[in-house]
């Protein structure tokens, strides 16, 4: 998917909602709990119920790996189901991978060729050569962790370097040299909305994937205030408690926050 | 596996070799290349050929995920094969995972319960709450990336923080507060052997997992000189070019580098 195609979808649906696909067997309805394909069955129901309100789906690989090879198969089925029925919706594998170049190349193949998602989240800790293998794929995106939504983002991400900048800013600056807004997005937690203004100074045009609205306490209006650009430039993720009702409710709020026309 | 059990194995085998299990279908012998179970078949041959010389095996998840659910199944078969035939050998999933606590808990279950490996490598970028869920398992290890063997470790890991310390040292110090030498190891690339002396100042007792000897140019003697402690405290990984001949050759060198008795 291209940058312009994504912006157009946001304009058409008047939504920048990314729905998490993180099924938890223990919390599923009884008829699914004992189904060996519960993860896929749960996802299919949720996808059909929410597709009109979302522009992206984000399965987190942890929720599939916990069921081993069966989980990985259900992740693959989920991706294929979205591609077949809702090809206009971006699919993000929230995998947070990061390895040396030789191995990162394998991950790029695993996610962009074998699983066939549109985007994958990456951890920048090991530096540029863990990111570049993902940038050689046309219409695929690498989404780099910058400032995450969890409390212990303060442990390392927010630590000041010798030049006074926090680590996450240097991650943004060095990573942004590696690829364009067509290739790269960044993760920016909703729990520190004012930091989004700093993201916009450093990378005015790139899309930001913003987790942390909802269960983690982030505020949608503040995220839009500090992080939105003339193309929207935001994918706000909600995972826990997702449903047709919830997706519609969030999309209605997003409609009011979006400008009437989006710059493509 | 406990710390003392690992030290005892090193003493018995007179080796601190960790062999990578990173099968590449394109480079396998012709009789395996078209076998749908080639990854497992290749591993089984390599394990039987090398088990007497190694104290740990390290499959990297990227090499399995590139084959989707079949790859994940073959990873699981590989772990089960080692557990059944060589239960004294430590199994490290080189996964470099890292996510918020809620999700990290799923990864801990995926690797320590479902896949049943002894240890998993973790990326520290997101801070303490991405590591702690892995520390609640008895006789299981979290192996935290500190200073990796790749060139672009200089991008972030080696950047100086405001207090003058490089990031990887702060990662070591903060992580070491979370768990004991029975729960935590650290990744220390062989390509910067003198940095191992600094590791030993900060964490004299913890095991270090040291990749980068061999194809990446690291030197085994220098690694031992700067990184070995009275319990050995090193697992040196070699992945590319592994074979019975190569494992034996490396183990013979390791024998000469080990003290006559190891402190348990």
PDB file of N, CA and C in Angstrom, chain B residues 91-132:
ATOM      1  N   UNK B  91      19.075 -24.818  25.751  1.00  0.00           N
ATOM      2  CA  UNK B  91      18.473 -24.378  24.479  1.00  0.00           C
ATOM      3  C   UNK B  91      18.063 -22.911  24.597  1.00  0.00           C
ATOM      4  N   UNK B  92      18.647 -22.118  23.713  1.00  0.00           N
ATOM      5  CA  UNK B  92      18.390 -20.676  23.698  1.00  0.00           C
ATOM      6  C   UNK B  92      17.592 -20.333  22.444  1.00  0.00           C
ATOM      7  N   UNK B  93      16.406 -19.768  22.612  1.00  0.00           N
ATOM      8  CA  UNK B  93      15.682 -19.223  21.458  1.00  0.00           C
ATOM      9  C   UNK B  93      16.198 -17.808  21.229  1.00  0.00           C
ATOM     10  N   UNK B  94      16.872 -17.614  20.099  1.00  0.00           N
ATOM     11  CA  UNK B  94      17.386 -16.274  19.798  1.00  0.00           C
ATOM     12  C   UNK B  94      16.261 -15.519  19.091  1.00  0.00           C
ATOM     13  N   UNK B  95      15.469 -14.836  19.894  1.00  0.00           N
ATOM     14  CA  UNK B  95      14.212 -14.258  19.418  1.00  0.00           C
ATOM     15  C   UNK B  95      14.227 -12.735  19.505  1.00  0.00           C
ATOM     16  N   UNK B  96      15.049 -12.199  20.392  1.00  0.00           N
ATOM     17  CA  UNK B  96      15.201 -10.740  20.555  1.00  0.00           C
ATOM     18  C   UNK B  96      13.844 -10.054  20.700  1.00  0.00           C
ATOM     19  N   UNK B  97      12.948 -10.652  21.463  1.00  0.00           N
ATOM     20  CA  UNK B  97      11.642 -10.068  21.686  1.00  0.00           C
ATOM     21  C   UNK B  97      11.713  -8.915  22.681  1.00  0.00           C
ATOM     22  N   UNK B  98      10.670  -8.095  22.672  1.00  0.00           N
ATOM     23  CA  UNK B  98      10.573  -6.978  23.609  1.00  0.00           C
ATOM     24  C   UNK B  98       9.245  -6.291  23.381  1.00  0.00           C
ATOM     25  N   UNK B  99       8.405  -6.223  24.403  1.00  0.00           N
ATOM     26  CA  UNK B  99       7.080  -5.615  24.242  1.00  0.00           C
ATOM     27  C   UNK B  99       6.594  -5.149  25.603  1.00  0.00           C
ATOM     28  N   UNK B 100       5.457  -4.448  25.647  1.00  0.00           N
ATOM     29  CA  UNK B 100       4.925  -3.990  26.936  1.00  0.00           C
ATOM     30  C   UNK B 100       4.560  -5.198  27.794  1.00  0.00           C
ATOM     31  N   UNK B 101       4.492  -4.982  29.120  1.00  0.00           N
ATOM     32  CA  UNK B 101       4.379  -6.076  30.076  1.00  0.00           C
ATOM     33  C   UNK B 101       3.300  -7.104  29.786  1.00  0.00           C
ATOM     34  N   UNK B 102       2.107  -6.607  29.497  1.00  0.00           N
ATOM     35  CA  UNK B 102       0.941  -7.403  29.158  1.00  0.00           C
ATOM     36  C   UNK B 102       1.258  -8.386  28.005  1.00  0.00           C
ATOM     37  N   UNK B 103       1.983  -7.902  27.019  1.00  0.00           N
ATOM     38  CA  UNK B 103       2.316  -8.700  25.843  1.00  0.00           C
ATOM     39  C   UNK B 103       3.579  -9.528  26.086  1.00  0.00           C
ATOM     40  N   UNK B 104       4.535  -8.952  26.812  1.00  0.00           N
ATOM     41  CA  UNK B 104       5.758  -9.691  27.136  1.00  0.00           C
ATOM     42  C   UNK B 104       5.422 -10.968  27.916  1.00  0.00           C
ATOM     43  N   UNK B 105       4.364 -10.880  28.716  1.00  0.00           N
ATOM     44  CA  UNK B 105       3.909 -12.069  29.449  1.00  0.00           C
ATOM     45  C   UNK B 105       3.521 -13.186  28.480  1.00  0.00           C
ATOM     46  N   UNK B 106       2.889 -12.808  27.361  1.00  0.00           N
ATOM     47  CA  UNK B 106       2.539 -13.808  26.334  1.00  0.00           C
ATOM     48  C   UNK B 106       3.801 -14.402  25.711  1.00  0.00           C
ATOM     49  N   UNK B 107       4.771 -13.559  25.435  1.00  0.00           N
ATOM     50  CA  UNK B 107       6.024 -14.083  24.863  1.00  0.00           C
ATOM     51  C   UNK B 107       6.711 -15.043  25.838  1.00  0.00           C
ATOM     52  N   UNK B 108       6.684 -14.697  27.116  1.00  0.00           N
ATOM     53  CA  UNK B 108       7.307 -15.591  28.105  1.00  0.00           C
ATOM     54  C   UNK B 108       6.622 -16.957  28.080  1.00  0.00           C
ATOM     55  N   UNK B 109       5.292 -16.950  28.027  1.00  0.00           N
ATOM     56  CA  UNK B 109       4.565 -18.223  27.921  1.00  0.00           C
ATOM     57  C   UNK B 109       4.901 -18.939  26.617  1.00  0.00           C
ATOM     58  N   UNK B 110       4.967 -18.183  25.518  1.00  0.00           N
ATOM     59  CA  UNK B 110       5.248 -18.790  24.206  1.00  0.00           C
ATOM     60  C   UNK B 110       6.593 -19.521  24.226  1.00  0.00           C
ATOM     61  N   UNK B 111       7.609 -18.896  24.817  1.00  0.00           N
ATOM     62  CA  UNK B 111       8.950 -19.478  24.751  1.00  0.00           C
ATOM     63  C   UNK B 111       9.229 -20.457  25.887  1.00  0.00           C
ATOM     64  N   UNK B 112       8.785 -20.144  27.091  1.00  0.00           N
ATOM     65  CA  UNK B 112       9.136 -20.992  28.248  1.00  0.00           C
ATOM     66  C   UNK B 112       8.124 -22.109  28.487  1.00  0.00           C
ATOM     67  N   UNK B 113       6.883 -21.943  28.059  1.00  0.00           N
ATOM     68  CA  UNK B 113       5.878 -22.983  28.281  1.00  0.00           C
ATOM     69  C   UNK B 113       5.559 -23.734  26.986  1.00  0.00           C
ATOM     70  N   UNK B 114       5.147 -23.007  25.954  1.00  0.00           N
ATOM     71  CA  UNK B 114       4.738 -23.666  24.706  1.00  0.00           C
ATOM     72  C   UNK B 114       5.954 -24.288  23.986  1.00  0.00           C
ATOM     73  N   UNK B 115       6.974 -23.482  23.721  1.00  0.00           N
ATOM     74  CA  UNK B 115       8.147 -23.996  22.997  1.00  0.00           C
ATOM     75  C   UNK B 115       9.076 -24.756  23.947  1.00  0.00           C
ATOM     76  N   UNK B 116       9.090 -24.346  25.203  1.00  0.00           N
ATOM     77  CA  UNK B 116       9.845 -25.022  26.256  1.00  0.00           C
ATOM     78  C   UNK B 116      11.365 -24.945  26.107  1.00  0.00           C
ATOM     79  N   UNK B 117      11.863 -23.784  25.667  1.00  0.00           N
ATOM     80  CA  UNK B 117      13.311 -23.569  25.678  1.00  0.00           C
ATOM     81  C   UNK B 117      13.752 -23.132  27.074  1.00  0.00           C
ATOM     82  N   UNK B 118      15.070 -23.163  27.290  1.00  0.00           N
ATOM     83  CA  UNK B 118      15.614 -22.787  28.603  1.00  0.00           C
ATOM     84  C   UNK B 118      15.884 -21.296  28.719  1.00  0.00           C
ATOM     85  N   UNK B 119      16.061 -20.653  27.577  1.00  0.00           N
ATOM     86  CA  UNK B 119      16.465 -19.251  27.593  1.00  0.00           C
ATOM     87  C   UNK B 119      15.959 -18.568  26.335  1.00  0.00           C
ATOM     88  N   UNK B 120      15.768 -17.254  26.440  1.00  0.00           N
ATOM     89  CA  UNK B 120      15.331 -16.478  25.273  1.00  0.00           C
ATOM     90  C   UNK B 120      16.057 -15.137  25.273  1.00  0.00           C
ATOM     91  N   UNK B 121      16.478 -14.699  24.102  1.00  0.00           N
ATOM     92  CA  UNK B 121      17.131 -13.387  24.020  1.00  0.00           C
ATOM     93  C   UNK B 121      16.058 -12.294  23.929  1.00  0.00           C
ATOM     94  N   UNK B 122      16.342 -11.154  24.574  1.00  0.00           N
ATOM     95  CA  UNK B 122      15.378 -10.053  24.667  1.00  0.00           C
ATOM     96  C   UNK B 122      16.031  -8.730  24.316  1.00  0.00           C
ATOM     97  N   UNK B 123      15.260  -7.871  23.671  1.00  0.00           N
ATOM     98  CA  UNK B 123      15.726  -6.519  23.376  1.00  0.00           C
ATOM     99  C   UNK B 123      15.296  -5.584  24.503  1.00  0.00           C
ATOM    100  N   UNK B 124      16.216  -4.771  25.041  1.00  0.00           N
ATOM    101  CA  UNK B 124      15.871  -3.953  26.209  1.00  0.00           C
ATOM    102  C   UNK B 124      15.264  -2.595  25.877  1.00  0.00           C
ATOM    103  N   UNK B 125      15.097  -2.264  24.584  1.00  0.00           N
ATOM    104  CA  UNK B 125      14.756  -0.883  24.215  1.00  0.00           C
ATOM    105  C   UNK B 125      13.597  -0.309  25.031  1.00  0.00           C
ATOM    106  N   UNK B 126      12.532  -1.114  25.246  1.00  0.00           N
ATOM    107  CA  UNK B 126      11.323  -0.616  25.910  1.00  0.00           C
ATOM    108  C   UNK B 126      11.418  -0.615  27.434  1.00  0.00           C
ATOM    109  N   UNK B 127      12.553  -1.069  27.987  1.00  0.00           N
ATOM    110  CA  UNK B 127      12.763  -0.943  29.418  1.00  0.00           C
ATOM    111  C   UNK B 127      12.325  -2.136  30.244  1.00  0.00           C
ATOM    112  N   UNK B 128      12.379  -1.931  31.561  1.00  0.00           N
ATOM    113  CA  UNK B 128      12.231  -3.023  32.525  1.00  0.00           C
ATOM    114  C   UNK B 128      10.959  -3.833  32.348  1.00  0.00           C
ATOM    115  N   UNK B 129       9.829  -3.161  32.074  1.00  0.00           N
ATOM    116  CA  UNK B 129       8.591  -3.948  32.067  1.00  0.00           C
ATOM    117  C   UNK B 129       8.497  -4.882  30.859  1.00  0.00           C
ATOM    118  N   UNK B 130       9.417  -4.730  29.911  1.00  0.00           N
ATOM    119  CA  UNK B 130       9.470  -5.706  28.816  1.00  0.00           C
ATOM    120  C   UNK B 130      10.358  -6.905  29.163  1.00  0.00           C
ATOM    121  N   UNK B 131      11.079  -6.815  30.279  1.00  0.00           N
ATOM    122  CA  UNK B 131      11.978  -7.906  30.689  1.00  0.00           C
ATOM    123  C   UNK B 131      11.416  -8.723  31.854  1.00  0.00           C
ATOM    124  N   UNK B 132      10.782  -8.046  32.812  1.00  0.00           N
ATOM    125  CA  UNK B 132      10.408  -8.726  34.057  1.00  0.00           C
ATOM    126  C   UNK B 132       9.499  -9.951  33.891  1.00  0.00           C
TER     127      UNK B 132
END
